[in-house]
Structure formats: C-alpha cells, structure tokens
Coordinates of C-alpha atoms (C1' of nucleotides) in Angstrom, one line a residue:
Chain A
X1 CA 6.6 -18.6 29.8
X2 CA 4.5 -16.1 27.4
X3 CA 2.0 -17.9 25.5
X4 CA -0.5 -15.2 25.6
X5 CA -0.7 -14.9 21.4
X6 CA -4.3 -14.6 20.8
X7 CA -4.3 -16.0 17.6
X8 CA -6.0 -13.5 15.8
X9 CA -5.4 -13.7 12.1
X10 CA -2.7 -15.0 10.3
X11 CA 0.8 -15.0 11.6
X12 CA 2.0 -12.9 8.8
X13 CA -0.6 -10.4 9.7
X14 CA 0.4 -10.2 13.2
X15 CA 4.5 -9.9 12.1
X16 CA 3.2 -7.0 10.1
X17 CA 1.2 -5.4 13.0
X18 CA 4.1 -6.3 15.7
X19 CA 6.6 -4.4 13.3
X20 CA 4.7 -1.0 12.3
X21 CA 3.5 -0.8 16.1
X22 CA 7.5 -0.9 17.0
X23 CA 7.6 2.2 14.4
X24 CA 4.8 3.9 15.4
X25 CA 5.7 3.4 19.0
X26 CA 9.3 4.8 18.7
X27 CA 11.0 1.3 19.1
X28 CA 12.5 1.5 15.5
X29 CA 13.7 5.0 14.6
X30 CA 13.6 5.9 10.8
X31 CA 17.2 4.8 9.1
X32 CA 17.6 2.2 12.0
X33 CA 18.5 -1.0 11.4
X34 CA 16.4 -4.3 12.4
X35 CA 17.3 -7.4 13.7
X36 CA 17.8 -10.0 11.0
X37 CA 15.1 -12.0 9.6
X38 CA 15.9 -15.2 11.4
X39 CA 16.2 -13.6 14.5
X40 CA 12.8 -11.3 14.2
X41 CA 11.3 -14.8 13.2
X42 CA 12.8 -16.5 16.4
X43 CA 11.7 -13.5 18.4
X44 CA 7.9 -13.6 17.4
X45 CA 8.0 -17.4 17.4
X46 CA 7.1 -17.9 13.7
X47 CA 9.1 -19.4 10.6
X48 CA 11.2 -17.3 8.3
X49 CA 9.0 -17.9 5.7
X50 CA 6.2 -16.1 6.9
X51 CA 8.5 -13.2 9.1
X52 CA 9.6 -12.6 5.1
X53 CA 6.3 -12.2 3.7
X54 CA 5.5 -9.5 6.4
X55 CA 9.0 -7.8 5.5
X56 CA 7.8 -8.2 2.1
X57 CA 4.8 -6.4 2.6
X58 CA 6.2 -3.6 4.4
X59 CA 9.0 -3.2 1.9
X60 CA 6.4 -2.8 -0.9
X61 CA 4.8 0.0 1.4
X62 CA 7.9 1.8 1.7
X63 CA 8.1 1.4 5.5
X64 CA 11.3 -0.9 5.2
X65 CA 14.1 -1.4 3.0
X66 CA 16.2 -4.4 2.7
X67 CA 19.7 -4.2 1.4
X68 CA 21.0 -8.0 0.0
X69 CA 23.6 -8.8 2.3
X70 CA 23.6 -6.0 4.7
X71 CA 20.1 -6.1 6.6
X72 CA 16.8 -4.4 6.7
X73 CA 16.4 -0.8 7.6
X74 CA 13.3 1.3 8.3
X75 CA 13.0 4.1 5.7
X76 CA 13.3 7.7 6.3
X77 CA 9.4 7.8 6.8
X78 CA 9.2 10.7 4.5
X79 CA 6.1 11.6 2.2
X80 CA 7.8 9.9 -1.0
X81 CA 8.5 6.6 0.9
X82 CA 5.2 5.7 2.2
X83 CA 3.0 7.4 -0.6
X84 CA 4.7 5.5 -3.7
X85 CA 2.3 3.0 -3.6
X86 CA -0.4 5.6 -4.5
X87 CA 1.0 5.2 -8.1
X88 CA -0.4 1.7 -8.1
X89 CA -3.8 2.9 -7.1
X90 CA -3.9 5.4 -10.2
X91 CA -2.5 2.4 -12.1
X92 CA -5.7 0.0 -11.3
X93 CA -8.2 2.5 -11.3
X94 CA -10.6 2.6 -14.1
X95 CA -14.0 3.8 -15.7
X96 CA -15.7 6.2 -13.1
X97 CA -12.9 5.8 -10.4
X98 CA -10.6 7.3 -12.8
X99 CA -12.6 10.5 -13.2
X100 CA -12.7 10.7 -9.5
X101 CA -9.2 10.6 -8.9
X102 CA -8.6 13.2 -11.9
X103 CA -11.3 15.2 -9.6
X104 CA -8.9 14.6 -6.4
X105 CA -6.0 15.8 -8.5
X106 CA -7.8 19.0 -9.5
X107 CA -8.6 20.4 -5.9
X108 CA -5.1 19.5 -4.9
X109 CA -3.2 20.6 -7.8
X110 CA -5.3 23.7 -7.9
X111 CA -4.7 24.6 -4.3
X112 CA -0.6 23.5 -4.5
X113 CA -0.3 25.9 -7.4
X114 CA -2.0 29.0 -5.8
X115 CA 0.2 28.0 -2.6
X116 CA 3.4 28.1 -4.9
X117 CA 2.1 31.5 -6.7
X118 CA 2.6 33.0 -3.1
X119 CA 5.6 31.5 -2.1
X120 CA 7.6 30.5 -4.8
X121 CA 11.6 31.7 -4.8
X122 CA 13.5 32.7 -8.0
X123 CA 15.6 29.7 -8.4
X124 CA 12.0 27.6 -8.1
X125 CA 10.9 29.6 -10.5
X126 CA 13.5 29.4 -13.1
X127 CA 13.3 25.3 -12.6
X128 CA 9.6 25.8 -13.6
X129 CA 10.7 27.6 -16.8
X130 CA 13.8 25.3 -17.6
X131 CA 10.8 22.3 -17.9
X132 CA 8.3 24.4 -19.7
X133 CA 11.0 25.6 -22.5
X134 CA 12.1 21.7 -22.8
X135 CA 8.6 20.7 -23.1
X136 CA 7.8 23.2 -26.0
X137 CA 11.2 22.3 -27.6
X138 CA 10.5 18.8 -28.6
X139 CA 8.0 16.5 -30.5
X140 CA 9.0 13.6 -28.6
X141 CA 5.9 12.6 -26.5
X142 CA 8.2 10.5 -24.1
X143 CA 10.3 13.6 -23.3
X144 CA 7.0 16.0 -23.4
X145 CA 5.7 13.9 -20.7
X146 CA 8.5 13.9 -18.6
X147 CA 9.1 17.4 -18.6
X148 CA 5.4 17.9 -18.0
X149 CA 5.5 15.7 -14.9
X150 CA 8.3 17.6 -13.7
X151 CA 7.0 20.9 -14.5
X152 CA 4.1 20.1 -12.0
X153 CA 6.3 18.1 -9.5
X154 CA 8.4 21.7 -9.1
X155 CA 5.3 23.4 -8.9
X156 CA 3.8 21.2 -6.0
X157 CA 7.1 21.4 -4.3
X158 CA 7.2 25.0 -4.4
X159 CA 3.8 24.8 -2.4
X160 CA 5.9 23.9 0.4
X161 CA 4.2 20.8 1.4
X162 CA 5.7 17.5 0.5
X163 CA 3.3 15.4 1.4
X164 CA 1.2 17.1 -0.9
X165 CA 3.7 16.6 -4.0
X166 CA 4.2 13.2 -3.1
X167 CA 0.4 12.3 -3.6
X168 CA 0.5 14.3 -6.6
X169 CA 3.1 12.6 -8.1
X170 CA 1.3 9.3 -7.6
X171 CA -1.6 10.5 -9.1
X172 CA 0.1 11.8 -11.9
X173 CA 2.4 8.6 -12.4
X174 CA 3.7 7.6 -15.7
X175 CA 1.1 5.0 -16.9
X176 CA -1.7 6.8 -15.5
X177 CA -1.1 9.7 -17.6
X178 CA 0.2 7.8 -20.7
X179 CA -3.3 5.9 -20.6
X180 CA -5.2 9.2 -20.6
X181 CA -2.8 11.2 -23.2
X182 CA -3.3 8.3 -25.9
X183 CA -6.7 9.2 -27.0
X184 CA -6.3 12.9 -25.9
X185 CA -3.6 14.2 -27.9
X186 CA -5.1 13.0 -31.1
X187 CA -8.0 15.5 -30.5
X188 CA -5.8 18.8 -31.2
X189 CA -5.3 19.5 -27.5
X190 CA -1.7 19.6 -27.7
X191 CA -2.0 23.2 -28.5
X192 CA -4.3 24.2 -25.6
X193 CA -2.2 21.9 -23.4
X194 CA 0.4 24.3 -23.9
X195 CA -1.7 27.6 -23.8
X196 CA -2.8 26.3 -20.1
X197 CA 0.6 25.6 -19.0
X198 CA 1.6 29.2 -20.1
X199 CA -1.3 30.8 -18.4
X200 CA 0.1 28.8 -15.2
X201 CA 3.4 29.9 -15.6
X202 CA 2.2 33.7 -16.0
X203 CA 0.3 33.1 -12.4
X204 CA 3.3 32.0 -10.8
X205 CA 5.8 34.7 -12.2
X206 CA 3.2 37.4 -11.1
X207 CA 2.9 35.9 -7.9
X208 CA -0.9 35.9 -8.2
X209 CA -2.8 32.8 -6.4
X210 CA -5.8 33.3 -7.2
X211 CA -4.9 33.3 -11.3
X212 CA -2.6 30.2 -10.6
X213 CA -5.7 28.2 -8.7
X214 CA -7.9 29.3 -11.8
X215 CA -5.4 28.1 -14.3
X216 CA -4.3 24.9 -12.5
X217 CA -8.2 24.1 -12.1
X218 CA -8.8 24.7 -15.7
X219 CA -5.7 22.3 -17.0
X220 CA -6.9 19.4 -14.8
X221 CA -10.6 20.2 -15.7
X222 CA -9.9 19.9 -19.0
X223 CA -8.8 16.5 -19.4
X224 CA -11.2 15.5 -16.7
X225 CA -14.2 16.7 -18.5
X226 CA -12.6 14.9 -21.8
X227 CA -12.6 11.6 -19.7
X228 CA -15.7 12.1 -18.5
X229 CA -17.0 12.5 -21.9
X230 CA -15.5 9.4 -22.9
X231 CA -17.1 7.3 -20.6
X232 CA -20.7 8.8 -20.9
X233 CA -20.7 8.0 -24.5
Chain B
X1 CA 13.2 -22.2 -24.8
X2 CA 12.5 -18.8 -23.6
X3 CA 15.3 -17.7 -21.6
X4 CA 14.5 -13.9 -22.1
X5 CA 14.0 -13.0 -18.9
X6 CA 16.1 -9.6 -18.2
X7 CA 16.8 -10.7 -14.5
X8 CA 15.7 -7.3 -13.3
X9 CA 15.6 -7.0 -9.6
X10 CA 14.5 -9.7 -7.3
X11 CA 12.0 -12.4 -8.7
X12 CA 9.4 -11.3 -6.3
X13 CA 9.4 -8.2 -7.7
X14 CA 8.8 -9.4 -11.3
X15 CA 5.9 -11.5 -10.1
X16 CA 4.4 -8.5 -8.3
X17 CA 4.8 -6.4 -11.5
X18 CA 3.4 -9.3 -13.9
X19 CA 0.3 -9.6 -11.9
X20 CA -0.4 -6.0 -11.6
X21 CA 0.2 -5.8 -15.2
X22 CA -2.4 -8.9 -15.7
X23 CA -4.7 -6.6 -13.9
X24 CA -4.3 -3.3 -15.8
X25 CA -3.9 -4.5 -19.1
X26 CA -7.7 -6.5 -18.4
X27 CA -6.5 -10.2 -18.2
X28 CA -7.7 -10.3 -14.5
X29 CA -11.2 -8.7 -14.1
X30 CA -12.2 -7.3 -10.5
X31 CA -13.6 -10.4 -8.1
X32 CA -12.2 -12.9 -10.7
X33 CA -10.5 -16.0 -9.5
X34 CA -6.3 -16.2 -10.1
X35 CA -4.7 -19.7 -10.7
X36 CA -3.4 -21.5 -7.8
X37 CA -0.3 -20.4 -6.0
X38 CA 1.2 -23.2 -7.4
X39 CA 0.4 -22.6 -10.7
X40 CA 1.3 -19.2 -10.8
X41 CA 5.0 -19.9 -9.4
X42 CA 5.4 -22.6 -12.2
X43 CA 3.9 -20.3 -14.9
X44 CA 6.7 -17.8 -14.0
X45 CA 9.2 -19.9 -13.2
X46 CA 9.9 -19.2 -9.6
X47 CA 9.2 -21.2 -6.1
X48 CA 5.9 -21.2 -4.5
X49 CA 7.8 -19.2 -1.3
X50 CA 8.7 -16.1 -3.7
X51 CA 5.0 -16.2 -5.3
X52 CA 3.4 -16.5 -1.9
X53 CA 5.4 -13.1 -0.9
X54 CA 4.6 -11.5 -4.3
X55 CA 0.7 -12.1 -3.4
X56 CA 1.2 -11.6 0.3
X57 CA 2.6 -7.8 -0.7
X58 CA -0.6 -7.0 -3.4
X59 CA -3.1 -8.4 -0.7
X60 CA -1.7 -6.2 1.7
X61 CA -2.2 -3.4 -0.7
X62 CA -5.5 -4.3 -1.2
X63 CA -5.4 -5.3 -4.9
X64 CA -5.7 -9.2 -4.0
X65 CA -7.8 -11.3 -1.7
X66 CA -6.9 -14.6 -0.4
X67 CA -9.3 -17.2 0.9
X68 CA -8.1 -19.8 3.2
X69 CA -9.3 -23.3 1.3
X70 CA -11.0 -21.6 -1.6
X71 CA -8.7 -19.3 -3.6
X72 CA -7.1 -15.9 -5.0
X73 CA -9.4 -13.5 -6.0
X74 CA -9.0 -9.7 -7.3
X75 CA -10.9 -7.4 -5.3
X76 CA -13.8 -5.0 -6.5
X77 CA -10.9 -2.8 -7.3
X78 CA -12.7 0.1 -5.7
X79 CA -11.5 3.0 -3.8
X80 CA -12.1 1.7 -0.5
X81 CA -10.2 -1.2 -1.1
X82 CA -7.0 0.3 -2.6
X83 CA -7.0 3.1 -0.2
X84 CA -6.7 1.1 2.9
X85 CA -3.2 1.3 3.2
X86 CA -3.6 5.0 3.1
X87 CA -4.4 4.6 7.0
X88 CA -0.7 3.4 7.4
X89 CA 1.0 6.8 6.2
X90 CA -1.3 8.6 8.8
X91 CA -0.1 6.1 11.2
X92 CA 3.4 5.9 10.8
X93 CA 3.9 9.9 10.1
X94 CA 5.2 12.3 13.0
X95 CA 6.3 15.5 13.2
X96 CA 6.1 18.1 10.6
X97 CA 4.9 15.5 8.5
X98 CA 1.4 15.0 10.4
X99 CA 0.8 18.9 10.0
X100 CA 1.3 18.4 6.5
X101 CA -1.1 15.3 6.1
X102 CA -3.4 17.6 8.0
X103 CA -3.1 20.4 5.8
X104 CA -4.2 17.9 2.8
X105 CA -7.0 16.9 4.8
X106 CA -8.2 20.4 5.2
X107 CA -8.3 21.4 1.5
X108 CA -10.2 18.0 0.8
X109 CA -12.4 18.0 3.5
X110 CA -13.4 21.6 3.0
X111 CA -14.2 21.1 -0.4
X112 CA -16.0 17.5 0.3
X113 CA -18.1 19.3 2.4
X114 CA -18.8 21.9 -0.2
X115 CA -19.5 19.8 -2.5
X116 CA -22.2 17.9 0.1
X117 CA -23.7 20.9 0.8
X118 CA -24.9 21.3 -2.5
X119 CA -25.9 17.4 -3.4
X120 CA -26.9 16.1 0.2
X121 CA -30.2 14.3 -0.1
X122 CA -33.1 14.2 3.1
X123 CA -32.0 10.9 3.8
X124 CA -28.0 11.9 3.7
X125 CA -28.7 14.6 6.0
X126 CA -30.7 12.7 8.5
X127 CA -27.7 10.3 9.0
X128 CA -25.5 13.0 9.6
X129 CA -28.0 14.4 12.1
X130 CA -28.1 11.1 13.8
X131 CA -24.1 11.0 14.3
X132 CA -24.2 14.5 15.4
X133 CA -26.7 13.9 17.9
X134 CA -24.9 10.4 19.2
X135 CA -21.8 12.5 19.6
X136 CA -23.4 14.7 21.7
X137 CA -25.3 12.3 23.5
X138 CA -22.5 10.6 25.5
X139 CA -19.1 11.2 27.2
X140 CA -17.6 8.2 26.6
X141 CA -14.2 9.4 24.1
X142 CA -14.5 6.0 22.3
X143 CA -17.7 6.7 21.3
X144 CA -17.8 10.4 20.6
X145 CA -14.6 9.8 18.2
X146 CA -16.5 6.7 16.3
X147 CA -19.4 9.0 15.6
X148 CA -17.2 11.9 14.9
X149 CA -15.5 9.8 12.2
X150 CA -18.9 8.2 10.9
X151 CA -20.3 11.9 11.0
X152 CA -17.4 13.1 8.3
X153 CA -17.5 10.1 6.7
X154 CA -21.4 10.6 6.0
X155 CA -20.4 14.0 4.4
X156 CA -17.7 12.8 2.3
X157 CA -19.7 10.1 0.9
X158 CA -22.4 12.5 0.1
X159 CA -20.2 14.5 -2.0
X160 CA -20.5 12.2 -4.5
X161 CA -16.7 11.0 -4.8
X162 CA -16.1 7.8 -3.1
X163 CA -12.3 8.2 -4.1
X164 CA -12.1 11.3 -2.0
X165 CA -14.3 9.8 0.8
X166 CA -11.9 6.9 0.9
X167 CA -8.9 8.9 1.1
X168 CA -10.3 11.0 3.8
X169 CA -11.4 8.2 6.0
X170 CA -7.5 7.1 5.6
X171 CA -6.4 10.5 6.7
X172 CA -8.9 10.5 9.6
X173 CA -8.2 6.8 10.6
X174 CA -8.4 5.6 14.5
X175 CA -4.8 5.8 15.9
X176 CA -4.2 9.2 13.9
X177 CA -7.1 10.9 15.4
X178 CA -6.5 9.5 18.8
X179 CA -3.1 10.5 19.0
X180 CA -3.8 14.0 18.2
X181 CA -7.0 14.0 20.4
X182 CA -5.2 13.1 23.3
X183 CA -3.7 16.1 24.4
X184 CA -6.2 18.4 22.5
X185 CA -9.3 17.3 24.6
X186 CA -7.6 18.5 27.7
X187 CA -7.3 22.5 26.5
X188 CA -11.3 22.7 26.9
X189 CA -11.6 22.1 23.2
X190 CA -14.2 20.1 23.5
X191 CA -16.9 22.6 23.6
X192 CA -15.6 24.3 20.5
X193 CA -15.4 21.1 18.6
X194 CA -19.1 20.6 19.5
X195 CA -19.7 24.2 17.8
X196 CA -17.8 23.5 14.6
X197 CA -19.8 20.5 14.0
X198 CA -22.9 22.3 14.2
X199 CA -22.1 24.9 11.9
X200 CA -20.9 22.3 9.8
X201 CA -24.4 20.6 9.9
X202 CA -26.1 24.1 9.9
X203 CA -24.7 24.9 6.4
X204 CA -25.4 21.5 5.1
X205 CA -29.0 21.9 5.8
X206 CA -28.9 25.3 4.2
X207 CA -27.6 23.7 1.0
X208 CA -25.1 26.3 1.3
X209 CA -21.5 25.3 0.1
X210 CA -19.4 28.3 1.1
X211 CA -20.6 28.4 4.3
X212 CA -20.3 24.8 4.4
X213 CA -16.7 25.1 3.1
X214 CA -15.6 27.9 5.5
X215 CA -16.9 25.9 8.2
X216 CA -15.3 22.7 7.4
X217 CA -11.8 24.0 6.9
X218 CA -12.2 26.1 10.2
X219 CA -12.8 22.7 11.9
X220 CA -9.6 21.0 10.8
X221 CA -7.7 24.0 10.8
X222 CA -8.2 24.3 14.3
X223 CA -6.5 21.3 15.1
X224 CA -3.9 21.8 12.5
X225 CA -3.3 25.3 14.4
X226 CA -2.9 23.5 17.5
X227 CA -0.3 21.0 16.2
X228 CA 1.7 23.5 14.5
X229 CA 1.9 25.1 18.0
X230 CA 3.0 21.7 19.8
X231 CA 5.7 21.4 17.2
X232 CA 6.9 25.3 17.1
X233 CA 7.6 25.3 20.9
Chain C
dG1 C1' -37.5 -38.5 -3.7
dC2 C1' -35.5 -35.6 -0.4
dC3 C1' -32.3 -33.5 2.7
dA4 C1' -28.5 -34.1 6.2
dG5 C1' -24.3 -35.6 7.1
dC6 C1' -19.8 -37.0 6.1
dC7 C1' -15.8 -37.1 3.6
dG8 C1' -11.8 -36.4 0.3
dA9 C1' -9.7 -33.4 -3.0
dG10 C1' -7.7 -29.0 -3.5
dT11 C1' -6.5 -24.7 -1.9
dG12 C1' -3.9 -21.0 0.8
dG13 C1' -1.4 -21.0 5.7
dT14 C1' 2.8 -22.4 8.0
dC15 C1' 7.3 -24.5 8.6
dC16 C1' 12.2 -26.7 7.7
dG17 C1' 16.4 -26.6 5.8
dA18 C1' 19.2 -26.1 2.4
dC19 C1' 21.8 -23.5 -0.6
dC20 C1' 23.2 -19.0 -3.5
dA21 C1' 24.3 -14.0 -4.1
dC22 C1' 25.8 -10.2 -2.0
dT23 C1' 28.1 -7.3 1.7
dA24 C1' 31.0 -5.7 4.9
dC25 C1' 34.6 -5.8 7.6
dG26 C1' 39.3 -7.6 9.4
dC27 C1' 43.7 -9.6 8.3
dG28 C1' 47.4 -10.0 5.7
dT29 C1' 50.3 -8.4 1.9
dC30 C1' 52.5 -4.9 -0.5
Chain D
dG1 C1' 49.8 3.1 5.2
dA2 C1' 46.7 1.6 1.2
dC3 C1' 45.4 -2.2 -1.2
dG4 C1' 43.3 -6.6 -2.1
dC5 C1' 41.7 -10.9 -0.9
dG6 C1' 38.9 -14.0 2.1
dT7 C1' 35.2 -15.1 5.3
dA8 C1' 31.6 -14.6 8.4
dG9 C1' 27.0 -12.8 8.2
dT10 C1' 22.8 -11.0 5.7
dG11 C1' 18.8 -11.1 2.7
dG12 C1' 17.2 -14.1 -1.6
dT13 C1' 15.5 -18.4 -3.9
dC14 C1' 14.4 -22.9 -3.5
dG15 C1' 12.0 -27.7 -2.5
dG16 C1' 8.9 -30.2 -0.1
dA17 C1' 6.4 -31.5 3.7
dC18 C1' 2.6 -31.1 6.6
dC19 C1' -2.0 -28.4 8.5
dA20 C1' -6.2 -25.9 8.1
dC21 C1' -10.0 -25.0 5.8
dT22 C1' -13.4 -24.8 1.9
dC23 C1' -16.5 -26.9 -1.0
dG24 C1' -18.6 -30.2 -3.7
dG25 C1' -20.0 -34.8 -4.2
dC26 C1' -21.5 -38.7 -2.3
dT27 C1' -23.8 -41.6 1.1
dG28 C1' -27.0 -42.7 4.0
dG29 C1' -31.3 -42.4 6.5
dC30 C1' -35.7 -40.5 6.3

DNA sequence: GCCAGCCGAGTGGTCCGACCACTACGCGTC
DNA sequence: GACGCGTAGTGGTCGGACCACTCGGCTGGC
C-alpha cells in the first residue's frame, strides 16, 4: 500500500519524530490520551519494543506521561514539564561549563528579580518573606538549601514568566547547588549570603527594579567568582 | 546476596539514574566507551530491553551516543550536546508559552550581543558580515532564514559563552522561527528586519556594548510584540 | 615484505511472544 | 443506592532470536 518510508535513521527515531509531529501539528492535544503502545506500533509498522523506546524517550523529555494500567497521555506541555531535563544539564556540567551556566543564571535571575520588584503582590511578597525567615531560623544545611531554592523560585514566579522560572529552577537544581555549596560555605560565606538575601528582599519590598537587579546579580556573581577562582588556581 | 534494591519506580528509571550517577561521579569520562548493553543489563539485574530504553532516553538527551556495531559512548558533554533538546521545547510550545520563550531569548540575546560588542575579534566580525551580506543578497526565504540563524549564532559565539550560545540556538530552532515568520513577513517587516540587523552590526563594529544591547533587544522585541498582538486579538 | 581484500567475532538495532502489575469499569451483591 | 469483587485491557518486564553494521586480524596476492 504505502511503502514510501524513506528509511532514514533508526525506526525508533522515526517514531519519535512522528509523535512529536503529531503534537506540533495539533493532531494530539495536551492532556489527550494516545492509542495503546501495541496499536501505535502497528500503525507505524514497527515492533512494540521500538515503539516503547520512542515513548520512553519522550516520557523522559516531559512530552508524554505513561500511567501504568491506564494509558499514555500528552502532558500539559507547560514550561515545567518540558524544562525538567534542564536540571540534567546542570548536574552533568563541570569545569568551565559550570561557570558559563552560572553566568546564564546570573543574567536571567537578575532580570527576573527586577521584573518581580515591579510586579510582586503583597501575597507573593509574604511568601518570599516566609522562606527568608525559615532560612535564617535553622542550621540544618538541607533545610536551608530547600528554603533558599523556594525563595528564588517564588521570586521568579512573581516575575510573571513561568518559562523563565522553570529554566531558573533547573539551573538551581538540587545536586547542582549542593555540589557548589559544599566548599563554598566553609569560607564563611554564610553571613554574606544572608546579607545578600536581605538586600534582595529589601529591593522587592521597595518595588525598586534597579536595586533588585543589582542585588540579584551580585548574589549569583558572588558564587560565580568563587567558582571561577577555584578552577583558575 | 545483595537484594537491597529499594524497588523505587520502574527499573528503566533506575537504570537511567544509575548511568547518570556514573557520569556525575566521574566513573565515566566524556568520550569513554560504556560496557555493552548486554553487560550493563546483567550488571543491574534487568533485561536488555529495559536497559535499551534507558540508553535510548539518555541518547536522545545528548548524554550518550550509540554507534551501531561499535559501542555506546559518553558524549563530550559540551553545551551543544546537552542543550539540543532545548529545540524541542521551542517546537512544542504554543500560545502564551511562545511569548515567554521569546522574552527569555530577548534577555539572553541582548546580553550576548552586548558582550560580543566588547570582545569580538576582526575575524569574527568578518564572519558576521559575511552572513549579513548573504542575507541581503537573496530572496529565497529558506536561505535568508539560514543566514539569519548563522548571523546570530556567530554573535552569540563571539560573546565567549558556549552554553549561552547553545541555548540561543535552541530557542531559534528552525521550525520555531519558520512558524513565526510565516505570517510576520507578510506585513512588510522585511525591510525593518534588515535595518535592525544593520544596527546590530554597526554597534558590533563600533565595539559599543550598550548600543548592541539596545539593538538586539529591539530586534527580538519587535517579533515579541507582534506575536503578543496576534494572541491578544 | 607489504598491501588489498576477505571474513568472522562482537556490537547495537529490530522483532516476537509471553507473562506480570496495575487500572478502570461494570456487574452482581448487599 | 452504595459497596465490593472480578475481569478486560493497559503499560512494564522479560528472554531469546535474528539482522545490520563495525572493526580487527587473517589470508592471499603482488
């Protein structure tokens, strides 16, 4: 019938492209359920094993979601779904690449904080303050890190760009920060971090974008410079 | 013997984490060859099928590279390898998400262009000019788009941050731009785009970071505003 | 002695069929 | 009417078989 398959690349890659195209062209809507693995495989004329590999790849990328016993669904395709893999990049980057990543974070974080200063609501500001207080009230590094992350996430969210917030979240992923912090805290940078956070909060409360941008840039730049020095000598 | 497996999640997910951990902890170096699929599967006590799904997922993410008949290798783990999936995000984003993505691009592109203005060498500037000239010398939309992409990639590269360049490359991926351009060009924005590119080039040649930042921000912002208007009404 | 070509072992790529684990829905029971 | 059980159907896992390709060593001729 339709043996026009050009045979480009592996069959699994073709399957991946096929499903991506279905979504991009609107043949599959976010949240919609896909045909079963067995039918998808039959439809493309490939084995279920190959189709499963394609589905797994898209699942890991956050495009699809497989529910055991129920079916395969397209995710909401929101920023958070698709940008989760960004954390992997941060986890596997090393050396000079890590500094570059931190530079990207500095650029985005400073802009996001500036935007947040202009737009933040009272409720959002209260949430920021909650994490700031919790961060200063404990000595458990684990807990401090968690509230630190939430602190910045809340700010990024207040900037009104969920995509940017998701990227920043990935750039500040757990292992990434933990790795850098390990040696950083030992140099008494603890107090400095606390001061920087206070400065950021002050700028947000005053709705001062320029001050917020400067404070955020300095905050990230601090770590950036330290890391650069570590690599240099 | 060692039945301490906590059984969290699917076996494939565990395999993915296992391999990622091997790389993150330095047990696997960039470029190094992995054991065979069959051995990896045996080592983790899972079937080859499941292991293949894990490998496929990591391959798509740009962490691993499978060479038929030869073996599986860790990629160089350079920015380009890992951030290739970023293009998928751009391809699948729609509506408000697309505007947010463009906003992120505006922020990064303007900063990258400003950095490039300060650091660009004569050779790099010549490369930029080459694409600019080629872009203005043809009417083929396909070719224009290609040179447009190369124009910006060259600039991002001159900024000295390969990670940022890779991200911008993903944000400007083929289908992403083609999709937006389709309707954009019809409104006579062609001449305006050409003027904006000229302004960017002028700022680069003059080594004027502030002018470069403004020109790049305006260039991206132009498309951003148009897209925002499309969605609004 | 050297080089070209062949060839086989080993690798990833694909397929098949079976079974397990879980979910969802309907039917029967209370 | 609500509850609970059973069953059909789904994704998850497994094992084995075969194909397509790569690469190194071997063989043969020059």
